[in-house]
């Protein structure tokens, strides 16, 4: 039987350009976005990943999507800074970006990159996009219902058997992306609002990595065919380091956070980017009945493939060291990289992360890590993960 292919795209703010760079390496930089999506039966995305998904729906090539995320003016339009962003330190207590301004920018960018001869991309309902793509792909965009305080899923397939809490609204693609990209506290000033409902970023529901949502969507609709599933999850980069209390010097080691109110607020805002999203890959691995590695071994031959940069120091058997070829200044810049870089110099750090990862200098994020961040399940390098995906898909 034909394989069931699933694509999941992480959130990550401006760093979502890394997803486009990965797609360019896998499928080619000048391949149309719709041609890529026609390779999949399900495509799920959150936040920055949902912008990439929307651009693919508009038939943008990976190269064009990279250009959008590399352009400081475009990124600034997307975040729509308010006067708060110009006051140092104030953003720790007042969100610096305009939700309404971001929605207007999203609509303009989709329309500017829409396919010639079609209706404005921002006006097209999510349910109508599969026929425009020209395939049977099921689109799934994650968000968080601000009023009901639970995860919500915008689907192109309104008849999906997974629709336990389908929203009463039928959004446009632009509205679904607006809801999914509305990160709170440190970022946007108010919930995304349309059709009488309000939403935060899907990461608030634990879906910054939407791979588990995508797998559950497929299992609900094709429950007997899980052995045919092939899952590609593309992320935007994370970092993991030992603590300085464990003997690792900065920046190779990180200091444990203090217990101050501002630090606690920042931790609450940023934890949505890590676990449970980091755990989602292992949960999906188990949901699809994939083998576990032998004790003290590794497993890299499953039907789920995780592709995402992992910034971490190397253990040489005695001490923690910098990745070979990475300077201390560059390592510090990589681990300090926020989700909202928009100046040219900051965007260059995003590019550096992608290039070091694709080139094999930085590690690839495993599905499960073991002692000293060793890869236990998954692939340790970008090239290994891509080779495996192309072989099984």
CSV table of C-alpha atoms in Angstrom, one decimal:
chain,number,residue,atom,x,y,z
A,1,UNK,CA,0.0,0.0,0.0
A,2,UNK,CA,1.1,3.6,-0.5
A,3,UNK,CA,2.8,5.3,2.4
A,4,UNK,CA,1.1,7.9,4.5
A,5,UNK,CA,3.5,10.8,4.7
A,6,UNK,CA,3.2,13.4,7.5
A,7,UNK,CA,5.0,16.8,7.8
A,8,UNK,CA,5.2,18.7,11.0
A,9,UNK,CA,6.8,22.2,11.2
A,10,UNK,CA,7.8,23.7,14.6
A,11,UNK,CA,7.2,27.2,15.8
A,12,UNK,CA,10.2,29.4,16.5
A,13,UNK,CA,9.6,33.0,15.5
A,14,UNK,CA,12.1,34.4,13.0
A,15,UNK,CA,14.1,31.2,13.2
A,16,UNK,CA,11.4,29.5,11.1
A,17,UNK,CA,13.6,30.4,8.2
A,18,UNK,CA,15.7,27.4,9.3
A,19,UNK,CA,12.7,25.2,8.2
A,20,UNK,CA,12.8,26.6,4.7
A,21,UNK,CA,16.6,26.0,4.5
A,22,UNK,CA,16.1,22.4,5.5
A,23,UNK,CA,13.3,22.0,2.9
A,24,UNK,CA,15.7,23.5,0.3
A,25,UNK,CA,18.3,20.9,1.1
A,26,UNK,CA,15.8,18.0,1.0
A,27,UNK,CA,13.6,19.0,-2.0
A,28,UNK,CA,15.5,21.8,-3.8
A,29,UNK,CA,15.5,25.5,-3.3
A,30,UNK,CA,13.6,26.3,-6.4
A,31,UNK,CA,10.8,23.7,-6.2
A,32,UNK,CA,7.3,25.1,-5.8
A,33,UNK,CA,5.8,24.9,-2.4
A,34,UNK,CA,2.7,23.1,-3.7
A,35,UNK,CA,4.8,20.5,-5.3
A,36,UNK,CA,6.4,19.8,-1.9
A,37,UNK,CA,3.1,19.7,-0.1
A,38,UNK,CA,1.7,17.3,-2.7
A,39,UNK,CA,4.3,14.8,-1.3
A,40,UNK,CA,2.4,14.6,2.0
A,41,UNK,CA,-1.0,13.4,3.2
A,42,UNK,CA,-0.9,15.5,6.4
A,43,UNK,CA,0.9,18.8,7.1
A,44,UNK,CA,0.8,20.3,10.6
A,45,UNK,CA,2.4,23.5,11.8
A,46,UNK,CA,2.6,25.9,14.7
A,47,UNK,CA,3.5,29.6,14.9
A,48,UNK,CA,6.6,30.4,12.7
A,49,UNK,CA,6.2,27.0,11.1
A,50,UNK,CA,2.6,27.9,10.1
A,51,UNK,CA,4.0,30.9,8.2
A,52,UNK,CA,6.2,28.6,6.3
A,53,UNK,CA,3.2,26.3,5.6
A,54,UNK,CA,1.2,29.2,4.4
A,55,UNK,CA,4.0,30.3,2.1
A,56,UNK,CA,4.2,26.8,0.7
A,57,UNK,CA,0.4,26.9,0.1
A,58,UNK,CA,1.0,30.1,-1.9
A,59,UNK,CA,3.5,28.0,-4.0
A,60,UNK,CA,6.6,29.9,-2.7
A,61,UNK,CA,9.8,28.0,-3.2
A,62,UNK,CA,12.0,27.3,-0.1
A,63,UNK,CA,14.5,29.8,-1.5
A,64,UNK,CA,11.8,32.5,-1.5
A,65,UNK,CA,10.7,31.7,2.0
A,66,UNK,CA,14.3,32.0,3.2
A,67,UNK,CA,14.5,35.4,1.6
A,68,UNK,CA,11.4,36.5,3.5
A,69,UNK,CA,12.9,35.4,6.9
A,70,UNK,CA,16.3,36.9,6.0
A,71,UNK,CA,14.9,40.3,5.3
A,72,UNK,CA,14.9,42.6,8.3
A,73,UNK,CA,12.1,44.8,6.9
A,74,UNK,CA,9.8,41.8,6.4
A,75,UNK,CA,10.5,40.4,9.8
A,76,UNK,CA,9.9,43.8,11.4
A,77,UNK,CA,6.6,44.0,9.6
A,78,UNK,CA,5.6,40.6,11.0
A,79,UNK,CA,6.4,41.5,14.6
A,80,UNK,CA,5.0,45.0,14.3
A,81,UNK,CA,7.0,46.6,17.3
A,82,UNK,CA,5.1,49.2,19.4
A,83,UNK,CA,6.8,52.0,21.3
A,84,UNK,CA,7.5,49.6,24.1
A,85,UNK,CA,10.1,47.9,22.0
A,86,UNK,CA,12.1,51.1,22.0
A,87,UNK,CA,12.4,51.3,25.9
A,88,UNK,CA,15.1,49.0,27.2
A,89,UNK,CA,14.0,46.7,29.9
A,90,UNK,CA,10.3,47.5,29.6
A,91,UNK,CA,9.5,44.4,27.5
A,92,UNK,CA,10.0,42.3,30.5
A,93,UNK,CA,6.7,43.5,31.9
A,94,UNK,CA,4.9,44.9,28.8
A,95,UNK,CA,4.6,43.0,25.5
A,96,UNK,CA,6.5,44.9,22.8
A,97,UNK,CA,4.6,43.8,19.6
A,98,UNK,CA,1.2,44.5,18.2
A,99,UNK,CA,-1.1,41.6,17.5
A,100,UNK,CA,-3.3,43.7,15.2
A,101,UNK,CA,-0.3,45.0,13.3
A,102,UNK,CA,1.1,41.4,12.9
A,103,UNK,CA,-2.2,40.3,11.4
A,104,UNK,CA,-2.3,43.1,8.9
A,105,UNK,CA,1.3,42.3,7.9
A,106,UNK,CA,0.6,38.6,7.5
A,107,UNK,CA,-2.3,39.4,5.2
A,108,UNK,CA,-0.2,41.7,3.1
A,109,UNK,CA,2.7,39.3,2.8
A,110,UNK,CA,0.5,36.4,1.8
A,111,UNK,CA,-1.2,38.5,-0.8
A,112,UNK,CA,2.2,39.8,-2.1
A,113,UNK,CA,3.4,36.2,-2.5
A,114,UNK,CA,0.1,34.6,-3.7
A,115,UNK,CA,-0.2,32.8,-7.0
A,116,UNK,CA,-0.9,35.0,-10.0
A,117,UNK,CA,-4.5,34.7,-11.2
A,118,UNK,CA,-5.9,33.4,-7.9
A,119,UNK,CA,-8.0,35.3,-5.3
A,120,UNK,CA,-6.0,37.2,-2.7
A,121,UNK,CA,-4.3,34.5,-0.6
A,122,UNK,CA,-5.4,36.1,2.7
A,123,UNK,CA,-9.1,35.7,1.7
A,124,UNK,CA,-9.0,32.0,1.0
A,125,UNK,CA,-10.6,29.7,3.6
A,126,UNK,CA,-8.4,27.0,5.1
A,127,UNK,CA,-10.8,24.3,3.9
A,128,UNK,CA,-10.3,25.5,0.3
A,129,UNK,CA,-6.5,25.2,0.2
A,130,UNK,CA,-6.1,21.5,-0.6
A,131,UNK,CA,-7.8,21.8,-3.9
A,132,UNK,CA,-5.6,24.8,-4.8
A,133,UNK,CA,-2.5,22.8,-3.8
A,134,UNK,CA,-3.7,20.1,-6.1
A,135,UNK,CA,-3.5,17.2,-3.8
A,136,UNK,CA,-5.2,15.5,-0.8
A,137,UNK,CA,-3.0,17.0,1.9
A,138,UNK,CA,-4.8,17.5,5.2
A,139,UNK,CA,-3.7,20.9,6.7
A,140,UNK,CA,-3.6,21.3,10.5
A,141,UNK,CA,-2.7,24.5,12.3
A,142,UNK,CA,-2.4,24.6,16.1
A,143,UNK,CA,-3.5,27.4,18.4
A,144,UNK,CA,-4.7,28.0,21.9
A,145,UNK,CA,-8.2,29.1,22.7
A,146,UNK,CA,-7.8,32.1,25.0
A,147,UNK,CA,-11.3,32.0,26.4
A,148,UNK,CA,-11.7,28.3,26.9
A,149,UNK,CA,-8.1,27.8,27.9
A,150,UNK,CA,-7.3,24.7,25.8
A,151,UNK,CA,-5.6,23.7,22.6
A,152,UNK,CA,-7.5,24.2,19.4
A,153,UNK,CA,-6.8,22.8,15.9
A,154,UNK,CA,-7.7,24.5,12.6
A,155,UNK,CA,-8.2,21.9,10.0
A,156,UNK,CA,-8.8,21.9,6.2
A,157,UNK,CA,-10.7,18.6,6.7
A,158,UNK,CA,-13.8,19.5,8.6
A,159,UNK,CA,-14.9,15.9,8.5
A,160,UNK,CA,-11.8,14.7,10.3
A,161,UNK,CA,-12.6,12.0,12.9
A,162,UNK,CA,-10.1,13.8,15.3
A,163,UNK,CA,-12.3,16.9,15.5
A,164,UNK,CA,-13.2,16.5,19.2
A,165,UNK,CA,-13.3,20.3,19.7
A,166,UNK,CA,-13.5,21.7,16.2
A,167,UNK,CA,-13.7,25.5,16.4
A,168,UNK,CA,-17.1,27.0,15.5
A,169,UNK,CA,-15.4,29.4,13.1
A,170,UNK,CA,-14.1,28.4,9.7
A,171,UNK,CA,-11.0,30.6,9.4
A,172,UNK,CA,-9.1,31.8,6.4
A,173,UNK,CA,-5.5,30.5,6.2
A,174,UNK,CA,-4.3,33.9,7.3
A,175,UNK,CA,-6.6,33.9,10.4
A,176,UNK,CA,-5.4,30.4,11.4
A,177,UNK,CA,-1.8,31.5,11.1
A,178,UNK,CA,-2.5,34.7,13.0
A,179,UNK,CA,-3.9,32.7,15.9
A,180,UNK,CA,-1.0,30.2,15.8
A,181,UNK,CA,1.7,32.9,15.8
A,182,UNK,CA,0.4,35.0,18.7
A,183,UNK,CA,2.9,34.2,21.5
A,184,UNK,CA,2.0,35.9,24.8
A,185,UNK,CA,3.7,37.6,27.7
A,186,UNK,CA,7.1,38.6,26.1
A,187,UNK,CA,5.8,39.1,22.6
A,188,UNK,CA,2.3,40.2,21.6
A,189,UNK,CA,0.1,42.6,23.4
A,190,UNK,CA,-3.3,40.9,23.1
A,191,UNK,CA,-4.9,37.7,21.8
A,192,UNK,CA,-5.5,37.2,18.1
A,193,UNK,CA,-9.1,38.0,17.5
A,194,UNK,CA,-11.5,37.1,14.7
A,195,UNK,CA,-15.0,35.8,14.3
A,196,UNK,CA,-15.8,36.7,17.9
A,197,UNK,CA,-13.1,34.3,19.3
A,198,UNK,CA,-9.6,34.9,20.8
A,199,UNK,CA,-6.4,32.9,20.5
A,200,UNK,CA,-2.8,32.6,21.7
A,201,UNK,CA,0.0,30.7,20.1
A,202,UNK,CA,-0.4,26.9,19.8
A,203,UNK,CA,2.7,26.5,22.0
A,204,UNK,CA,0.6,27.4,25.0
A,205,UNK,CA,-1.2,24.1,24.6
A,206,UNK,CA,2.1,22.2,24.3
A,207,UNK,CA,2.2,22.1,20.5
A,208,UNK,CA,5.2,24.2,19.6
A,209,UNK,CA,6.3,21.0,17.9
A,210,UNK,CA,3.0,19.8,16.4
A,211,UNK,CA,4.3,16.3,15.4
A,212,UNK,CA,2.1,14.5,18.0
A,213,UNK,CA,-1.0,16.4,16.9
A,214,UNK,CA,-0.2,15.4,13.3
A,215,UNK,CA,0.3,11.7,14.2
A,216,UNK,CA,-3.0,11.7,16.2
A,217,UNK,CA,-4.8,13.3,13.3
A,218,UNK,CA,-3.5,10.6,11.0
A,219,UNK,CA,-4.3,7.8,13.5
A,220,UNK,CA,-7.8,9.0,13.9
A,221,UNK,CA,-8.5,8.9,10.2
A,222,UNK,CA,-6.2,6.0,9.1
A,223,UNK,CA,-5.9,3.9,12.3
A,224,UNK,CA,-5.1,0.6,10.7
A,225,UNK,CA,-2.2,1.8,8.6
A,226,UNK,CA,0.2,3.1,11.1
A,227,UNK,CA,2.9,0.8,9.7
A,228,UNK,CA,2.7,2.9,6.5
A,229,UNK,CA,3.3,6.2,8.3
A,230,UNK,CA,6.4,8.2,7.4
A,231,UNK,CA,6.8,11.3,9.6
A,232,UNK,CA,9.1,14.2,9.0
A,233,UNK,CA,9.4,16.8,11.8
A,234,UNK,CA,11.4,19.9,11.1
A,235,UNK,CA,12.4,22.3,14.0
A,236,UNK,CA,13.9,25.7,14.4
A,237,UNK,CA,16.7,24.9,16.8
A,238,UNK,CA,17.2,24.5,20.5
A,239,UNK,CA,20.1,24.4,22.9
A,240,UNK,CA,21.0,22.2,25.8
A,241,UNK,CA,23.9,22.7,28.2
A,242,UNK,CA,25.1,21.3,31.5
A,243,UNK,CA,24.8,23.6,34.5
A,244,UNK,CA,27.8,25.5,35.8
A,245,UNK,CA,27.2,23.7,39.1
A,246,UNK,CA,28.2,20.5,37.3
A,247,UNK,CA,31.6,21.9,36.5
A,248,UNK,CA,31.0,23.3,33.0
A,249,UNK,CA,32.3,26.9,32.5
A,250,UNK,CA,30.2,29.5,30.7
A,251,UNK,CA,29.2,29.6,28.0
A,252,UNK,CA,29.5,25.8,27.7
A,253,UNK,CA,27.6,25.6,30.9
A,254,UNK,CA,24.5,27.6,31.9
A,255,UNK,CA,23.9,29.0,35.3
A,256,UNK,CA,20.8,27.7,37.1
A,257,UNK,CA,18.0,30.3,37.0
A,258,UNK,CA,17.4,32.4,40.1
A,259,UNK,CA,14.0,32.6,41.8
A,260,UNK,CA,13.2,36.2,41.2
A,261,UNK,CA,9.8,37.3,39.9
A,262,UNK,CA,11.1,38.5,36.5
A,263,UNK,CA,13.0,35.3,36.0
A,264,UNK,CA,10.0,33.2,36.9
A,265,UNK,CA,7.9,35.2,34.4
A,266,UNK,CA,10.4,34.8,31.7
A,267,UNK,CA,10.7,31.1,32.4
A,268,UNK,CA,6.9,30.7,32.2
A,269,UNK,CA,6.9,32.5,28.9
A,270,UNK,CA,9.7,30.4,27.4
A,271,UNK,CA,9.0,26.9,28.7
A,272,UNK,CA,6.3,26.5,26.1
A,273,UNK,CA,9.1,26.2,23.5
A,274,UNK,CA,10.8,23.2,25.1
A,275,UNK,CA,8.9,20.5,27.1
A,276,UNK,CA,6.4,19.2,26.3
A,277,UNK,CA,7.2,20.0,22.6
A,278,UNK,CA,10.6,18.3,23.0
A,279,UNK,CA,8.8,15.2,24.4
A,280,UNK,CA,6.4,15.2,21.5
A,281,UNK,CA,8.8,13.3,19.2
A,282,UNK,CA,9.3,10.4,21.7
A,283,UNK,CA,5.6,10.3,22.4
A,284,UNK,CA,4.9,10.1,18.7
A,285,UNK,CA,7.6,7.4,18.4
A,286,UNK,CA,5.9,5.3,21.0
A,287,UNK,CA,2.4,6.0,19.6
A,288,UNK,CA,3.5,4.5,16.3
A,289,UNK,CA,4.9,1.4,18.1
A,290,UNK,CA,8.5,2.1,17.2
A,291,UNK,CA,11.3,0.0,18.8
A,292,UNK,CA,13.3,1.2,21.8
A,293,UNK,CA,17.1,1.0,21.6
A,294,UNK,CA,19.0,-1.7,23.4
A,295,UNK,CA,20.5,-0.8,26.7
A,296,UNK,CA,23.6,1.5,26.1
A,297,UNK,CA,22.8,1.4,22.4
A,298,UNK,CA,21.1,3.7,19.8
A,299,UNK,CA,18.2,3.4,17.4
A,300,UNK,CA,18.0,5.3,14.1
A,301,UNK,CA,16.0,3.2,11.8
A,302,UNK,CA,12.4,4.2,12.6
A,303,UNK,CA,9.6,5.8,10.6
A,304,UNK,CA,9.8,9.2,12.4
A,305,UNK,CA,12.6,11.5,11.4
A,306,UNK,CA,13.5,14.6,13.5
A,307,UNK,CA,15.4,17.4,11.7
A,308,UNK,CA,16.3,20.4,13.9
A,309,UNK,CA,19.6,22.1,15.0
A,310,UNK,CA,20.8,21.3,18.5
A,311,UNK,CA,23.4,23.7,20.0
A,312,UNK,CA,25.3,22.0,22.7
A,313,UNK,CA,28.9,21.5,23.9
A,314,UNK,CA,30.8,18.4,23.1
A,315,UNK,CA,32.0,15.9,25.8
A,316,UNK,CA,35.5,14.6,25.0
A,317,UNK,CA,35.5,12.0,27.8
A,318,UNK,CA,37.1,14.4,30.3
A,319,UNK,CA,35.4,17.8,30.0
A,320,UNK,CA,33.0,19.8,27.9
A,321,UNK,CA,34.4,21.6,24.9
A,322,UNK,CA,33.2,23.8,22.1
A,323,UNK,CA,32.0,22.1,18.9
A,324,UNK,CA,35.0,21.9,16.5
A,325,UNK,CA,35.3,25.0,14.4
A,326,UNK,CA,32.9,27.1,16.5
A,327,UNK,CA,34.4,30.1,18.4
A,328,UNK,CA,33.4,30.9,22.0
A,329,UNK,CA,31.8,34.2,20.8
A,330,UNK,CA,29.7,32.3,18.1
A,331,UNK,CA,28.7,29.6,20.6
A,332,UNK,CA,27.5,32.3,23.0
A,333,UNK,CA,25.6,34.1,20.3
A,334,UNK,CA,23.9,30.8,19.3
A,335,UNK,CA,22.7,29.8,22.8
A,336,UNK,CA,21.6,33.4,23.5
A,337,UNK,CA,19.6,33.6,20.2
A,338,UNK,CA,16.0,34.7,20.9
A,339,UNK,CA,12.9,34.0,18.9
A,340,UNK,CA,12.5,37.5,17.6
A,341,UNK,CA,15.8,38.6,16.0
A,342,UNK,CA,15.1,41.2,13.3
A,343,UNK,CA,18.3,43.2,12.9
A,344,UNK,CA,20.7,42.2,10.2
A,345,UNK,CA,23.4,41.0,12.6
A,346,UNK,CA,20.9,38.9,14.6
A,347,UNK,CA,19.5,37.3,11.4
A,348,UNK,CA,23.1,36.4,10.5
A,349,UNK,CA,23.2,34.3,13.7
A,350,UNK,CA,20.1,32.4,12.5
A,351,UNK,CA,21.9,31.8,9.2
A,352,UNK,CA,25.0,30.7,11.0
A,353,UNK,CA,23.1,28.2,13.0
A,354,UNK,CA,21.5,26.7,9.9
A,355,UNK,CA,24.8,26.5,8.0
A,356,UNK,CA,26.7,24.9,10.9
A,357,UNK,CA,23.9,22.4,11.4
A,358,UNK,CA,23.5,21.5,7.7
A,359,UNK,CA,27.2,21.3,7.3
A,360,UNK,CA,27.5,18.8,10.2
A,361,UNK,CA,29.3,21.0,12.8
A,362,UNK,CA,26.3,21.4,15.0
A,363,UNK,CA,24.4,18.3,16.1
A,364,UNK,CA,20.9,17.3,15.0
A,365,UNK,CA,18.3,17.1,17.7
A,366,UNK,CA,17.6,13.5,18.7
A,367,UNK,CA,14.1,12.0,19.3
A,368,UNK,CA,15.5,11.0,22.7
A,369,UNK,CA,18.7,12.0,24.4
A,370,UNK,CA,20.7,10.0,26.8
A,371,UNK,CA,23.6,10.6,29.1
A,372,UNK,CA,25.6,13.8,28.3
A,373,UNK,CA,23.0,14.6,25.6
A,374,UNK,CA,24.0,11.5,23.6
A,375,UNK,CA,21.6,10.6,20.7
A,376,UNK,CA,19.7,7.4,21.8
A,377,UNK,CA,16.9,7.6,19.2
A,378,UNK,CA,17.1,9.5,16.0
A,379,UNK,CA,20.0,10.9,14.0
A,380,UNK,CA,23.0,12.8,15.3
A,381,UNK,CA,23.7,14.8,12.2
A,382,UNK,CA,21.6,16.6,9.6
A,383,UNK,CA,22.9,14.6,6.6
A,384,UNK,CA,22.1,11.3,8.3
A,385,UNK,CA,18.5,12.3,9.1
A,386,UNK,CA,17.9,13.6,5.5
A,387,UNK,CA,19.4,10.4,4.0
A,388,UNK,CA,17.1,8.3,6.2
A,389,UNK,CA,14.1,10.3,5.3
A,390,UNK,CA,14.7,10.1,1.6
A,391,UNK,CA,15.2,6.4,1.8
A,392,UNK,CA,12.0,5.6,3.8
A,393,UNK,CA,9.7,8.2,2.2
